[in-house]
Every structure is written in C-alpha cells, then in structure tokens.
Amino acid sequence: MLIDESHQDVETKIGGGHPMRIFLFHPVIASHPRARFPGVVLFSEIYQVTGPVARFARQIASHGYIVAAPSSYHEFTGPAPLAYDGPGTAAGNEWKVQKTLAAYDEDAQLTIDALVALPTCTGRIGATGMCLGGHLAFRAAASSDDRVAAAVCYFATDLHARSLGKGRRDDSLDRAGDVAGELLMIWGKRDGHVPAAGRDLVRKTLQEAGVLFSWLEVAGAQHAFIRDELSKGRYDAALSGVCFAMLLELFDRVLKIDLGGGAASGAGDGALGGDDGGGGGGGGGGGRVALGADDGDQLAC
C-alpha cells in the first residue's frame, strides 16, 4: 500500500506550551478514495523520530493504518531527531527524566485527538513503541483515555523501575488495572536495561491485574534488537520480522479497516479485498492501540 507523509504542529499547554510536531504516515488506496483506516500512535525512543522509527511507521502504515509519531522532547528542542551518539544519548536520557508525566500524558492525548480528527480515521486507535516509546505505549493503554484498544510494547524501559519522568517516580505499572484493551509485551532476555527480575515484576503485575496480554521473551535478543541502524550489532532482522507479524496479528484482529463505500468509478479489483461494508473483518470489535521508544535506564542505547 502506498503512503502519504506529512506532519502537524499542535499546541500544548503543559511544559511551557511549546508546539509538538506529529509526523503522519497515511496509507493510500487509489481505488477507494474515501477509505478510512484505524490509527496507531507510534512513540519513539529517546532520540525522537529517527530514520529507524520512520521506517517502522511506514511499515505499519503500508498495512492500512494511519500512523502518528509525536516528537517527545518539544519542551527542550525542535522536532529533528537526536543523533545515535554520545551527546544524543546523553541529551535524550536527561530530557527523559526532566519531562513531567503530565506532559507525556498530554502528548499522548493530543496525538490521539489528531488521529481521530482526521476524516479518514475510523476512530479506532492502537499504540506501539520501543524502549521509552514502549513504556509510553503501555502508559497510553493504561490511561483514563480508553480510546487505545491495543498496544504493542517493545522492551518498555523504566516500567519495572518506576523511574520515568521528573522525580523518577512514575505510576505507570500501578495503572495496570486500568488497561482496557489488549497488550503484547516483547522483550529480549539479554536486555541490560530490563533485567529478568524487572520483566518478572511486570508480568506478575499484569497477571494480578487481570490484563489481557501476550508475552514474548526472546532468548539471545538484546536491547534495541529491532533497530536497523547504529544498534551496535544488536539488530536481528529475522526476530524483528517475527515480532512485526505478532504486531499485525493483534492490530488486524482488534482494529478494522473501513473502505468507505464502493470502489471509485472505473477502479480495478484487489484493493484490500474490496469494500468491507463499514467496518467488517477482524474479531474483537472496535478498539484502540498505542506506540513508544527508547532506553529507560541510563545505559547508552
């Protein structure tokens, strides 16, 4: 599926009121110009929307989802990505714990608002992200804004340690009982940012809270194993493909595509199976999903 890329700058109120850029990746079906799609919030790692994050967004969008990737550090810098180097890592780690939890939550809400305001969005929302973004995807799924129906959290850092945000005392894991949708939690067993005891704590908390979730711990996988650029030898394309298939299984099952009526005049066949008559396909009803990104502990990502 082809993709149209753009961005929106939205006003914020918390953290100085600096505008936040949201990068949009929109699928296009030429034979169905009125097609409507679910939305996915993609939260980035500590380096903002980098090349690997944008490629991940395009990959999701090409399967029929409008992807919105917010710039996380608009209080401190512009929307340009930070470099995958020492200074970039230091800045990302510093801003990660200077930003307030309320500001993170406002960013998530504004990004969801931007998606559902699009006439081409069905209003069904999901979330995903890696590292910091994985934590933010979890937090979005566990918020009082119950529009997120499904979230895929890749190696969600800081979650086990409750150390995200200003003061390093987040309540994300305490909100597990508020998760209304379905989660997919993905980890690497060799991730130095989230040790085995931390993963066990997250899993136990989700079980005790009665959350509907799937859990994958990959033997041999390290932190940032899905990042295809400057990952210090940790990128695993085969494992990344397996995890992406699991992401699509969850999103396709919980979220739906609405092709918006019949095919355009003179259009050919084969556009996602034709008209779904207003939201058919996929079990589980309408839902929401959320996305996120990089390293929770003070290790270089």
PDB file of C-alpha atoms in Angstrom:
ATOM      1  CA  MET A   1       0.000   0.000   0.000  1.00  0.00           C
ATOM      2  CA  LEU A   2       1.312   3.456  -0.873  1.00  0.00           C
ATOM      3  CA  ILE A   3       1.909   6.055   1.846  1.00  0.00           C
ATOM      4  CA  ASP A   4       1.465   9.814   2.038  1.00  0.00           C
ATOM      5  CA  GLU A   5       3.717  11.556   4.573  1.00  0.00           C
ATOM      6  CA  SER A   6       3.044  14.876   6.286  1.00  0.00           C
ATOM      7  CA  HIS A   7       3.115  16.474   9.706  1.00  0.00           C
ATOM      8  CA  GLN A   8       1.002  18.577  12.056  1.00  0.00           C
ATOM      9  CA  ASP A   9       2.208  21.049  14.672  1.00  0.00           C
ATOM     10  CA  VAL A  10      -0.176  21.103  17.634  1.00  0.00           C
ATOM     11  CA  GLU A  11      -0.236  23.439  20.603  1.00  0.00           C
ATOM     12  CA  THR A  12       0.485  22.081  24.068  1.00  0.00           C
ATOM     13  CA  LYS A  13      -0.330  23.544  27.480  1.00  0.00           C
ATOM     14  CA  ILE A  14       1.987  21.669  29.827  1.00  0.00           C
ATOM     15  CA  GLY A  15       5.743  22.150  29.981  1.00  0.00           C
ATOM     16  CA  GLY A  16       5.878  25.686  28.633  1.00  0.00           C
ATOM     17  CA  GLY A  17       3.327  25.374  25.858  1.00  0.00           C
ATOM     18  CA  HIS A  18       5.800  24.578  23.099  1.00  0.00           C
ATOM     19  CA  PRO A  19       4.214  23.207  19.903  1.00  0.00           C
ATOM     20  CA  MET A  20       4.601  19.476  19.306  1.00  0.00           C
ATOM     21  CA  ARG A  21       5.222  18.097  15.834  1.00  0.00           C
ATOM     22  CA  ILE A  22       3.327  14.936  14.937  1.00  0.00           C
ATOM     23  CA  PHE A  23       4.670  13.062  11.924  1.00  0.00           C
ATOM     24  CA  LEU A  24       1.864  11.382   9.947  1.00  0.00           C
ATOM     25  CA  PHE A  25       2.158   8.331   7.701  1.00  0.00           C
ATOM     26  CA  HIS A  26      -1.109   7.784   5.828  1.00  0.00           C
ATOM     27  CA  PRO A  27      -1.974   4.759   3.651  1.00  0.00           C
ATOM     28  CA  VAL A  28      -3.444   5.423   0.227  1.00  0.00           C
ATOM     29  CA  ILE A  29      -5.744   3.150  -1.798  1.00  0.00           C
ATOM     30  CA  ALA A  30      -6.261   4.810  -5.170  1.00  0.00           C
ATOM     31  CA  SER A  31      -9.327   2.710  -5.967  1.00  0.00           C
ATOM     32  CA  HIS A  32     -11.007   3.737  -2.684  1.00  0.00           C
ATOM     33  CA  PRO A  33     -10.504   7.493  -2.218  1.00  0.00           C
ATOM     34  CA  ARG A  34     -12.980   7.541   0.699  1.00  0.00           C
ATOM     35  CA  ALA A  35     -11.238   4.716   2.547  1.00  0.00           C
ATOM     36  CA  ARG A  36     -10.956   5.102   6.301  1.00  0.00           C
ATOM     37  CA  PHE A  37      -8.340   3.460   8.472  1.00  0.00           C
ATOM     38  CA  PRO A  38      -7.597   2.821  12.132  1.00  0.00           C
ATOM     39  CA  GLY A  39      -4.915   4.939  13.746  1.00  0.00           C
ATOM     40  CA  VAL A  40      -1.734   3.931  15.530  1.00  0.00           C
ATOM     41  CA  VAL A  41       0.281   6.158  17.830  1.00  0.00           C
ATOM     42  CA  LEU A  42       3.970   5.357  17.493  1.00  0.00           C
ATOM     43  CA  PHE A  43       6.055   6.561  20.416  1.00  0.00           C
ATOM     44  CA  SER A  44       9.730   6.903  19.619  1.00  0.00           C
ATOM     45  CA  GLU A  45      12.853   6.028  21.517  1.00  0.00           C
ATOM     46  CA  ILE A  46      14.832   8.726  23.348  1.00  0.00           C
ATOM     47  CA  TYR A  47      16.190  10.024  20.027  1.00  0.00           C
ATOM     48  CA  GLN A  48      12.772  11.251  18.752  1.00  0.00           C
ATOM     49  CA  VAL A  49      11.565  10.282  15.258  1.00  0.00           C
ATOM     50  CA  THR A  50      14.737   8.923  13.694  1.00  0.00           C
ATOM     51  CA  GLY A  51      15.221   7.049  10.442  1.00  0.00           C
ATOM     52  CA  PRO A  52      14.522   3.633  12.020  1.00  0.00           C
ATOM     53  CA  VAL A  53      11.370   4.970  13.715  1.00  0.00           C
ATOM     54  CA  ALA A  54      10.131   6.486  10.440  1.00  0.00           C
ATOM     55  CA  ARG A  55      10.786   3.223   8.610  1.00  0.00           C
ATOM     56  CA  PHE A  56       8.861   1.342  11.287  1.00  0.00           C
ATOM     57  CA  ALA A  57       5.989   3.825  10.850  1.00  0.00           C
ATOM     58  CA  ARG A  58       5.961   3.297   7.085  1.00  0.00           C
ATOM     59  CA  GLN A  59       5.933  -0.452   7.567  1.00  0.00           C
ATOM     60  CA  ILE A  60       2.848  -0.246   9.787  1.00  0.00           C
ATOM     61  CA  ALA A  61       1.120   2.324   7.548  1.00  0.00           C
ATOM     62  CA  SER A  62       1.613   0.157   4.462  1.00  0.00           C
ATOM     63  CA  HIS A  63      -0.652  -2.432   6.103  1.00  0.00           C
ATOM     64  CA  GLY A  64      -3.564   0.003   6.360  1.00  0.00           C
ATOM     65  CA  TYR A  65      -3.041   2.130   9.490  1.00  0.00           C
ATOM     66  CA  ILE A  66      -2.651   5.874   9.865  1.00  0.00           C
ATOM     67  CA  VAL A  67       0.478   6.208  11.982  1.00  0.00           C
ATOM     68  CA  ALA A  68       1.128   9.304  14.103  1.00  0.00           C
ATOM     69  CA  ALA A  69       4.580   9.688  15.643  1.00  0.00           C
ATOM     70  CA  PRO A  70       4.921  12.616  18.081  1.00  0.00           C
ATOM     71  CA  SER A  71       8.186  14.396  18.839  1.00  0.00           C
ATOM     72  CA  SER A  72       8.683  13.671  22.514  1.00  0.00           C
ATOM     73  CA  TYR A  73      11.050  16.466  23.509  1.00  0.00           C
ATOM     74  CA  HIS A  74       9.338  19.562  22.150  1.00  0.00           C
ATOM     75  CA  GLU A  75       9.821  21.257  25.537  1.00  0.00           C
ATOM     76  CA  PHE A  76      13.584  21.158  25.073  1.00  0.00           C
ATOM     77  CA  THR A  77      14.379  21.078  21.363  1.00  0.00           C
ATOM     78  CA  GLY A  78      12.922  21.067  17.856  1.00  0.00           C
ATOM     79  CA  PRO A  79      11.435  18.060  16.045  1.00  0.00           C
ATOM     80  CA  ALA A  80      14.701  16.939  14.450  1.00  0.00           C
ATOM     81  CA  PRO A  81      15.957  13.558  15.667  1.00  0.00           C
ATOM     82  CA  LEU A  82      18.882  13.274  18.040  1.00  0.00           C
ATOM     83  CA  ALA A  83      21.986  11.532  16.802  1.00  0.00           C
ATOM     84  CA  TYR A  84      22.766   7.962  17.781  1.00  0.00           C
ATOM     85  CA  ASP A  85      25.951   9.028  19.544  1.00  0.00           C
ATOM     86  CA  GLY A  86      27.208  10.020  22.984  1.00  0.00           C
ATOM     87  CA  PRO A  87      25.817  13.562  23.051  1.00  0.00           C
ATOM     88  CA  GLY A  88      22.479  12.435  21.571  1.00  0.00           C
ATOM     89  CA  THR A  89      22.140   9.654  24.122  1.00  0.00           C
ATOM     90  CA  ALA A  90      23.064  11.990  26.981  1.00  0.00           C
ATOM     91  CA  ALA A  91      20.509  14.602  25.901  1.00  0.00           C
ATOM     92  CA  GLY A  92      17.755  12.011  25.426  1.00  0.00           C
ATOM     93  CA  ASN A  93      18.382  10.450  28.823  1.00  0.00           C
ATOM     94  CA  GLU A  94      18.481  13.845  30.531  1.00  0.00           C
ATOM     95  CA  TRP A  95      15.264  15.137  28.931  1.00  0.00           C
ATOM     96  CA  LYS A  96      13.521  11.842  29.604  1.00  0.00           C
ATOM     97  CA  VAL A  97      13.670  12.499  33.352  1.00  0.00           C
ATOM     98  CA  GLN A  98      13.192  16.279  33.123  1.00  0.00           C
ATOM     99  CA  LYS A  99       9.847  15.968  31.350  1.00  0.00           C
ATOM    100  CA  THR A 100       6.827  15.586  33.638  1.00  0.00           C
ATOM    101  CA  LEU A 101       4.449  12.651  33.496  1.00  0.00           C
ATOM    102  CA  ALA A 102       1.603  15.087  32.882  1.00  0.00           C
ATOM    103  CA  ALA A 103       3.417  16.340  29.785  1.00  0.00           C
ATOM    104  CA  TYR A 104       3.922  12.800  28.480  1.00  0.00           C
ATOM    105  CA  ASP A 105       0.219  12.112  29.017  1.00  0.00           C
ATOM    106  CA  GLU A 106      -0.800  15.326  27.268  1.00  0.00           C
ATOM    107  CA  ASP A 107       1.340  14.383  24.261  1.00  0.00           C
ATOM    108  CA  ALA A 108      -0.423  11.014  24.012  1.00  0.00           C
ATOM    109  CA  GLN A 109      -3.877  12.548  24.286  1.00  0.00           C
ATOM    110  CA  LEU A 110      -3.131  15.251  21.712  1.00  0.00           C
ATOM    111  CA  THR A 111      -1.757  12.691  19.277  1.00  0.00           C
ATOM    112  CA  ILE A 112      -4.847  10.514  19.633  1.00  0.00           C
ATOM    113  CA  ASP A 113      -7.002  13.628  19.200  1.00  0.00           C
ATOM    114  CA  ALA A 114      -5.132  14.455  15.979  1.00  0.00           C
ATOM    115  CA  LEU A 115      -5.777  10.973  14.620  1.00  0.00           C
ATOM    116  CA  VAL A 116      -9.490  10.786  15.422  1.00  0.00           C
ATOM    117  CA  ALA A 117      -9.990  14.295  13.994  1.00  0.00           C
ATOM    118  CA  LEU A 118      -8.911  13.069  10.556  1.00  0.00           C
ATOM    119  CA  PRO A 119     -11.929  12.322   8.313  1.00  0.00           C
ATOM    120  CA  THR A 120     -10.048   9.267   7.055  1.00  0.00           C
ATOM    121  CA  CYS A 121      -9.641   7.763  10.534  1.00  0.00           C
ATOM    122  CA  THR A 122     -12.211   5.294  11.848  1.00  0.00           C
ATOM    123  CA  GLY A 123     -11.607   6.441  15.417  1.00  0.00           C
ATOM    124  CA  ARG A 124     -10.220   3.059  16.431  1.00  0.00           C
ATOM    125  CA  ILE A 125      -6.774   3.590  17.887  1.00  0.00           C
ATOM    126  CA  GLY A 126      -3.755   1.483  18.737  1.00  0.00           C
ATOM    127  CA  ALA A 127      -0.323   2.264  20.149  1.00  0.00           C
ATOM    128  CA  THR A 128       3.206   0.956  19.902  1.00  0.00           C
ATOM    129  CA  GLY A 129       6.782   1.956  20.559  1.00  0.00           C
ATOM    130  CA  MET A 130      10.189   0.757  21.596  1.00  0.00           C
ATOM    131  CA  CYS A 131      12.284   1.495  24.696  1.00  0.00           C
ATOM    132  CA  LEU A 132      10.974   4.815  26.054  1.00  0.00           C
ATOM    133  CA  GLY A 133       8.229   4.514  23.465  1.00  0.00           C
ATOM    134  CA  GLY A 134       7.306   1.045  24.672  1.00  0.00           C
ATOM    135  CA  HIS A 135       6.746   2.471  28.135  1.00  0.00           C
ATOM    136  CA  LEU A 136       4.707   5.357  26.707  1.00  0.00           C
ATOM    137  CA  ALA A 137       2.594   2.925  24.679  1.00  0.00           C
ATOM    138  CA  PHE A 138       1.866   0.995  27.868  1.00  0.00           C
ATOM    139  CA  ARG A 139       1.063   4.221  29.692  1.00  0.00           C
ATOM    140  CA  ALA A 140      -1.319   5.288  26.929  1.00  0.00           C
ATOM    141  CA  ALA A 141      -3.103   1.930  27.110  1.00  0.00           C
ATOM    142  CA  ALA A 142      -3.408   2.277  30.885  1.00  0.00           C
ATOM    143  CA  SER A 143      -4.650   5.866  30.906  1.00  0.00           C
ATOM    144  CA  SER A 144      -8.133   7.145  31.687  1.00  0.00           C
ATOM    145  CA  ASP A 145      -8.419   7.867  27.939  1.00  0.00           C
ATOM    146  CA  ASP A 146      -9.775   4.450  26.982  1.00  0.00           C
ATOM    147  CA  ARG A 147      -9.526   5.004  23.232  1.00  0.00           C
ATOM    148  CA  VAL A 148      -6.450   2.779  22.991  1.00  0.00           C
ATOM    149  CA  ALA A 149      -7.741  -0.746  22.285  1.00  0.00           C
ATOM    150  CA  ALA A 150      -4.428  -2.500  21.674  1.00  0.00           C
ATOM    151  CA  ALA A 151      -0.783  -1.755  22.380  1.00  0.00           C
ATOM    152  CA  VAL A 152       2.447  -3.439  21.370  1.00  0.00           C
ATOM    153  CA  CYS A 153       5.265  -2.536  23.751  1.00  0.00           C
ATOM    154  CA  TYR A 154       8.804  -3.350  22.680  1.00  0.00           C
ATOM    155  CA  PHE A 155      11.247  -3.630  25.630  1.00  0.00           C
ATOM    156  CA  ALA A 156       9.444  -0.971  27.677  1.00  0.00           C
ATOM    157  CA  THR A 157      12.195   0.619  29.749  1.00  0.00           C
ATOM    158  CA  ASP A 158      11.714   2.272  33.147  1.00  0.00           C
ATOM    159  CA  LEU A 159       8.420   0.409  33.564  1.00  0.00           C
ATOM    160  CA  HIS A 160       9.732  -2.070  36.119  1.00  0.00           C
ATOM    161  CA  ALA A 161      11.773   0.573  37.962  1.00  0.00           C
ATOM    162  CA  ARG A 162       9.014   3.211  38.031  1.00  0.00           C
ATOM    163  CA  SER A 163      11.672   5.776  37.112  1.00  0.00           C
ATOM    164  CA  LEU A 164      10.218   7.689  34.144  1.00  0.00           C
ATOM    165  CA  GLY A 165       9.737  11.441  34.210  1.00  0.00           C
ATOM    166  CA  LYS A 166      10.617  14.270  36.538  1.00  0.00           C
ATOM    167  CA  GLY A 167      11.343  12.949  40.006  1.00  0.00           C
ATOM    168  CA  ARG A 168      11.805   9.432  38.553  1.00  0.00           C
ATOM    169  CA  ARG A 169       8.683   8.151  40.316  1.00  0.00           C
ATOM    170  CA  ASP A 170       6.159   7.165  37.650  1.00  0.00           C
ATOM    171  CA  ASP A 171       2.888   5.354  38.346  1.00  0.00           C
ATOM    172  CA  SER A 172       2.615   3.505  35.034  1.00  0.00           C
ATOM    173  CA  LEU A 173       2.750  -0.017  36.431  1.00  0.00           C
ATOM    174  CA  ASP A 174       0.335   0.966  39.195  1.00  0.00           C
ATOM    175  CA  ARG A 175      -2.184   1.723  36.431  1.00  0.00           C
ATOM    176  CA  ALA A 176      -2.127  -1.819  35.040  1.00  0.00           C
ATOM    177  CA  GLY A 177      -5.666  -2.402  36.242  1.00  0.00           C
ATOM    178  CA  ASP A 178      -6.829   0.458  34.005  1.00  0.00           C
ATOM    179  CA  VAL A 179      -5.731  -1.259  30.785  1.00  0.00           C
ATOM    180  CA  ALA A 180      -8.999  -1.798  28.919  1.00  0.00           C
ATOM    181  CA  GLY A 181      -7.571  -3.189  25.693  1.00  0.00           C
ATOM    182  CA  GLU A 182      -5.157  -5.976  24.808  1.00  0.00           C
ATOM    183  CA  LEU A 183      -1.385  -5.826  25.197  1.00  0.00           C
ATOM    184  CA  LEU A 184       1.556  -7.522  23.517  1.00  0.00           C
ATOM    185  CA  MET A 185       4.739  -7.210  25.573  1.00  0.00           C
ATOM    186  CA  ILE A 186       8.009  -8.027  23.779  1.00  0.00           C
ATOM    187  CA  TRP A 187      11.401  -8.350  25.492  1.00  0.00           C
ATOM    188  CA  GLY A 188      14.930  -9.560  24.873  1.00  0.00           C
ATOM    189  CA  LYS A 189      16.380 -11.820  27.550  1.00  0.00           C
ATOM    190  CA  ARG A 190      19.792 -10.169  27.145  1.00  0.00           C
ATOM    191  CA  ASP A 191      18.443  -6.628  27.534  1.00  0.00           C
ATOM    192  CA  GLY A 192      20.680  -4.833  30.022  1.00  0.00           C
ATOM    193  CA  HIS A 193      18.047  -2.156  30.614  1.00  0.00           C
ATOM    194  CA  VAL A 194      15.316  -4.516  31.812  1.00  0.00           C
ATOM    195  CA  PRO A 195      16.717  -7.407  33.873  1.00  0.00           C
ATOM    196  CA  ALA A 196      14.923 -10.707  34.427  1.00  0.00           C
ATOM    197  CA  ALA A 197      13.610  -9.606  37.819  1.00  0.00           C
ATOM    198  CA  GLY A 198      12.149  -6.473  36.245  1.00  0.00           C
ATOM    199  CA  ARG A 199      10.419  -8.439  33.496  1.00  0.00           C
ATOM    200  CA  ASP A 200       9.058 -10.858  36.086  1.00  0.00           C
ATOM    201  CA  LEU A 201       7.645  -7.935  38.082  1.00  0.00           C
ATOM    202  CA  VAL A 202       5.843  -6.516  35.036  1.00  0.00           C
ATOM    203  CA  ARG A 203       4.400  -9.919  34.082  1.00  0.00           C
ATOM    204  CA  LYS A 204       3.251 -10.656  37.633  1.00  0.00           C
ATOM    205  CA  THR A 205       1.620  -7.231  37.907  1.00  0.00           C
ATOM    206  CA  LEU A 206      -0.285  -7.693  34.644  1.00  0.00           C
ATOM    207  CA  GLN A 207      -1.464 -11.147  35.671  1.00  0.00           C
ATOM    208  CA  GLU A 208      -2.664  -9.993  39.077  1.00  0.00           C
ATOM    209  CA  ALA A 209      -4.470  -7.031  37.498  1.00  0.00           C
ATOM    210  CA  GLY A 210      -6.353  -9.324  35.116  1.00  0.00           C
ATOM    211  CA  VAL A 211      -4.964  -7.656  31.978  1.00  0.00           C
ATOM    212  CA  LEU A 212      -5.466  -9.390  28.626  1.00  0.00           C
ATOM    213  CA  PHE A 213      -1.928  -9.706  27.304  1.00  0.00           C
ATOM    214  CA  SER A 214       0.515 -11.818  25.322  1.00  0.00           C
ATOM    215  CA  TRP A 215       4.137 -12.110  26.416  1.00  0.00           C
ATOM    216  CA  LEU A 216       7.262 -12.796  24.378  1.00  0.00           C
ATOM    217  CA  GLU A 217      10.780 -13.040  25.796  1.00  0.00           C
ATOM    218  CA  VAL A 218      13.332 -13.771  23.075  1.00  0.00           C
ATOM    219  CA  ALA A 219      16.412 -15.777  24.009  1.00  0.00           C
ATOM    220  CA  GLY A 220      19.570 -14.036  22.848  1.00  0.00           C
ATOM    221  CA  ALA A 221      17.869 -10.739  21.941  1.00  0.00           C
ATOM    222  CA  GLN A 222      19.376  -7.545  23.315  1.00  0.00           C
ATOM    223  CA  HIS A 223      18.063  -4.031  23.826  1.00  0.00           C
ATOM    224  CA  ALA A 224      17.056  -2.256  20.585  1.00  0.00           C
ATOM    225  CA  PHE A 225      17.156  -5.528  18.599  1.00  0.00           C
ATOM    226  CA  ILE A 226      14.542  -4.182  16.150  1.00  0.00           C
ATOM    227  CA  ARG A 227      16.522  -1.004  15.320  1.00  0.00           C
ATOM    228  CA  ASP A 228      18.104  -1.368  11.895  1.00  0.00           C
ATOM    229  CA  GLU A 229      20.617   1.470  12.240  1.00  0.00           C
ATOM    230  CA  LEU A 230      23.517   2.043  14.652  1.00  0.00           C
ATOM    231  CA  SER A 231      22.265  -0.639  17.033  1.00  0.00           C
ATOM    232  CA  LYS A 232      25.812  -1.698  17.983  1.00  0.00           C
ATOM    233  CA  GLY A 233      25.411  -5.102  16.411  1.00  0.00           C
ATOM    234  CA  ARG A 234      22.149  -5.915  18.186  1.00  0.00           C
ATOM    235  CA  TYR A 235      19.743  -5.666  15.225  1.00  0.00           C
ATOM    236  CA  ASP A 236      18.137  -9.005  14.324  1.00  0.00           C
ATOM    237  CA  ALA A 237      16.117  -8.802  11.112  1.00  0.00           C
ATOM    238  CA  ALA A 238      14.614 -12.287  11.468  1.00  0.00           C
ATOM    239  CA  LEU A 239      13.381 -11.694  15.003  1.00  0.00           C
ATOM    240  CA  SER A 240      12.138  -8.238  14.044  1.00  0.00           C
ATOM    241  CA  GLY A 241      10.020  -9.839  11.335  1.00  0.00           C
ATOM    242  CA  VAL A 242       8.522 -12.353  13.758  1.00  0.00           C
ATOM    243  CA  CYS A 243       7.650  -9.582  16.216  1.00  0.00           C
ATOM    244  CA  PHE A 244       6.134  -7.454  13.465  1.00  0.00           C
ATOM    245  CA  ALA A 245       3.928 -10.366  12.409  1.00  0.00           C
ATOM    246  CA  MET A 246       2.678 -10.559  16.003  1.00  0.00           C
ATOM    247  CA  LEU A 247       2.003  -6.820  15.978  1.00  0.00           C
ATOM    248  CA  LEU A 248      -0.061  -7.156  12.809  1.00  0.00           C
ATOM    249  CA  GLU A 249      -1.968 -10.138  14.200  1.00  0.00           C
ATOM    250  CA  LEU A 250      -3.072  -8.077  17.192  1.00  0.00           C
ATOM    251  CA  PHE A 251      -3.825  -4.891  15.290  1.00  0.00           C
ATOM    252  CA  ASP A 252      -5.600  -6.664  12.425  1.00  0.00           C
ATOM    253  CA  ARG A 253      -7.729  -8.639  14.844  1.00  0.00           C
ATOM    254  CA  VAL A 254      -8.688  -5.745  17.136  1.00  0.00           C
ATOM    255  CA  LEU A 255      -8.698  -2.838  14.681  1.00  0.00           C
ATOM    256  CA  LYS A 256     -10.551  -2.732  11.373  1.00  0.00           C
ATOM    257  CA  ILE A 257     -10.353  -1.011   8.002  1.00  0.00           C
ATOM    258  CA  ASP A 258     -13.416   0.826   6.680  1.00  0.00           C
ATOM    259  CA  LEU A 259     -13.168   1.257   2.898  1.00  0.00           C
ATOM    260  CA  GLY A 260     -15.814   3.984   2.924  1.00  0.00           C
ATOM    261  CA  GLY A 261     -18.279   2.622   0.373  1.00  0.00           C
ATOM    262  CA  GLY A 262     -17.875   1.127  -3.080  1.00  0.00           C
ATOM    263  CA  ALA A 263     -14.840   1.342  -5.298  1.00  0.00           C
ATOM    264  CA  ALA A 264     -14.264   4.540  -7.242  1.00  0.00           C
ATOM    265  CA  SER A 265     -15.702   4.658 -10.741  1.00  0.00           C
ATOM    266  CA  GLY A 266     -13.523   2.681 -13.118  1.00  0.00           C
ATOM    267  CA  ALA A 267     -11.328   1.346 -10.331  1.00  0.00           C
ATOM    268  CA  GLY A 268      -9.872  -2.118 -10.591  1.00  0.00           C
ATOM    269  CA  ASP A 269     -10.201  -5.002  -8.180  1.00  0.00           C
ATOM    270  CA  GLY A 270      -7.909  -6.129  -5.415  1.00  0.00           C
ATOM    271  CA  ALA A 271      -7.809  -3.163  -3.021  1.00  0.00           C
ATOM    272  CA  LEU A 272      -7.644  -4.916   0.345  1.00  0.00           C
ATOM    273  CA  GLY A 273     -10.403  -7.320  -0.667  1.00  0.00           C
ATOM    274  CA  GLY A 274     -12.807  -4.622  -1.799  1.00  0.00           C
ATOM    275  CA  ASP A 275     -15.496  -2.872   0.223  1.00  0.00           C
ATOM    276  CA  ASP A 276     -15.958  -4.123   3.773  1.00  0.00           C
ATOM    277  CA  GLY A 277     -19.343  -2.513   4.126  1.00  0.00           C
ATOM    278  CA  GLY A 278     -18.415  -0.286   7.014  1.00  0.00           C
ATOM    279  CA  GLY A 279     -16.041  -1.973   9.406  1.00  0.00           C
ATOM    280  CA  GLY A 280     -16.150  -5.717   8.834  1.00  0.00           C
ATOM    281  CA  GLY A 281     -13.296  -8.125   9.351  1.00  0.00           C
ATOM    282  CA  GLY A 282     -11.284  -8.966  12.420  1.00  0.00           C
ATOM    283  CA  GLY A 283     -12.800 -10.184  15.648  1.00  0.00           C
ATOM    284  CA  GLY A 284     -12.891  -8.283  18.872  1.00  0.00           C
ATOM    285  CA  GLY A 285     -14.869  -5.228  17.842  1.00  0.00           C
ATOM    286  CA  GLY A 286     -13.636  -1.652  17.600  1.00  0.00           C
ATOM    287  CA  GLY A 287     -10.604  -0.803  19.621  1.00  0.00           C
ATOM    288  CA  ARG A 288      -7.666   1.381  20.241  1.00  0.00           C
ATOM    289  CA  VAL A 289      -3.875   0.829  20.076  1.00  0.00           C
ATOM    290  CA  ALA A 290      -0.771   2.826  21.177  1.00  0.00           C
ATOM    291  CA  LEU A 291       3.294   3.090  20.369  1.00  0.00           C
ATOM    292  CA  GLY A 292       6.708   4.155  22.075  1.00  0.00           C
ATOM    293  CA  ALA A 293      10.540   4.049  22.174  1.00  0.00           C
ATOM    294  CA  ASP A 294      13.951   4.066  23.919  1.00  0.00           C
ATOM    295  CA  ASP A 295      16.126   3.256  26.847  1.00  0.00           C
ATOM    296  CA  GLY A 296      14.795   3.504  30.376  1.00  0.00           C
ATOM    297  CA  ASP A 297      17.984   3.076  32.384  1.00  0.00           C
ATOM    298  CA  GLN A 298      20.994   5.302  31.965  1.00  0.00           C
ATOM    299  CA  LEU A 299      22.697   2.976  29.521  1.00  0.00           C
ATOM    300  CA  ALA A 300      23.670   4.134  26.054  1.00  0.00           C
ATOM    301  CA  CYS A 301      21.076   2.930  23.577  1.00  0.00           C
TER     302      CYS A 301
END
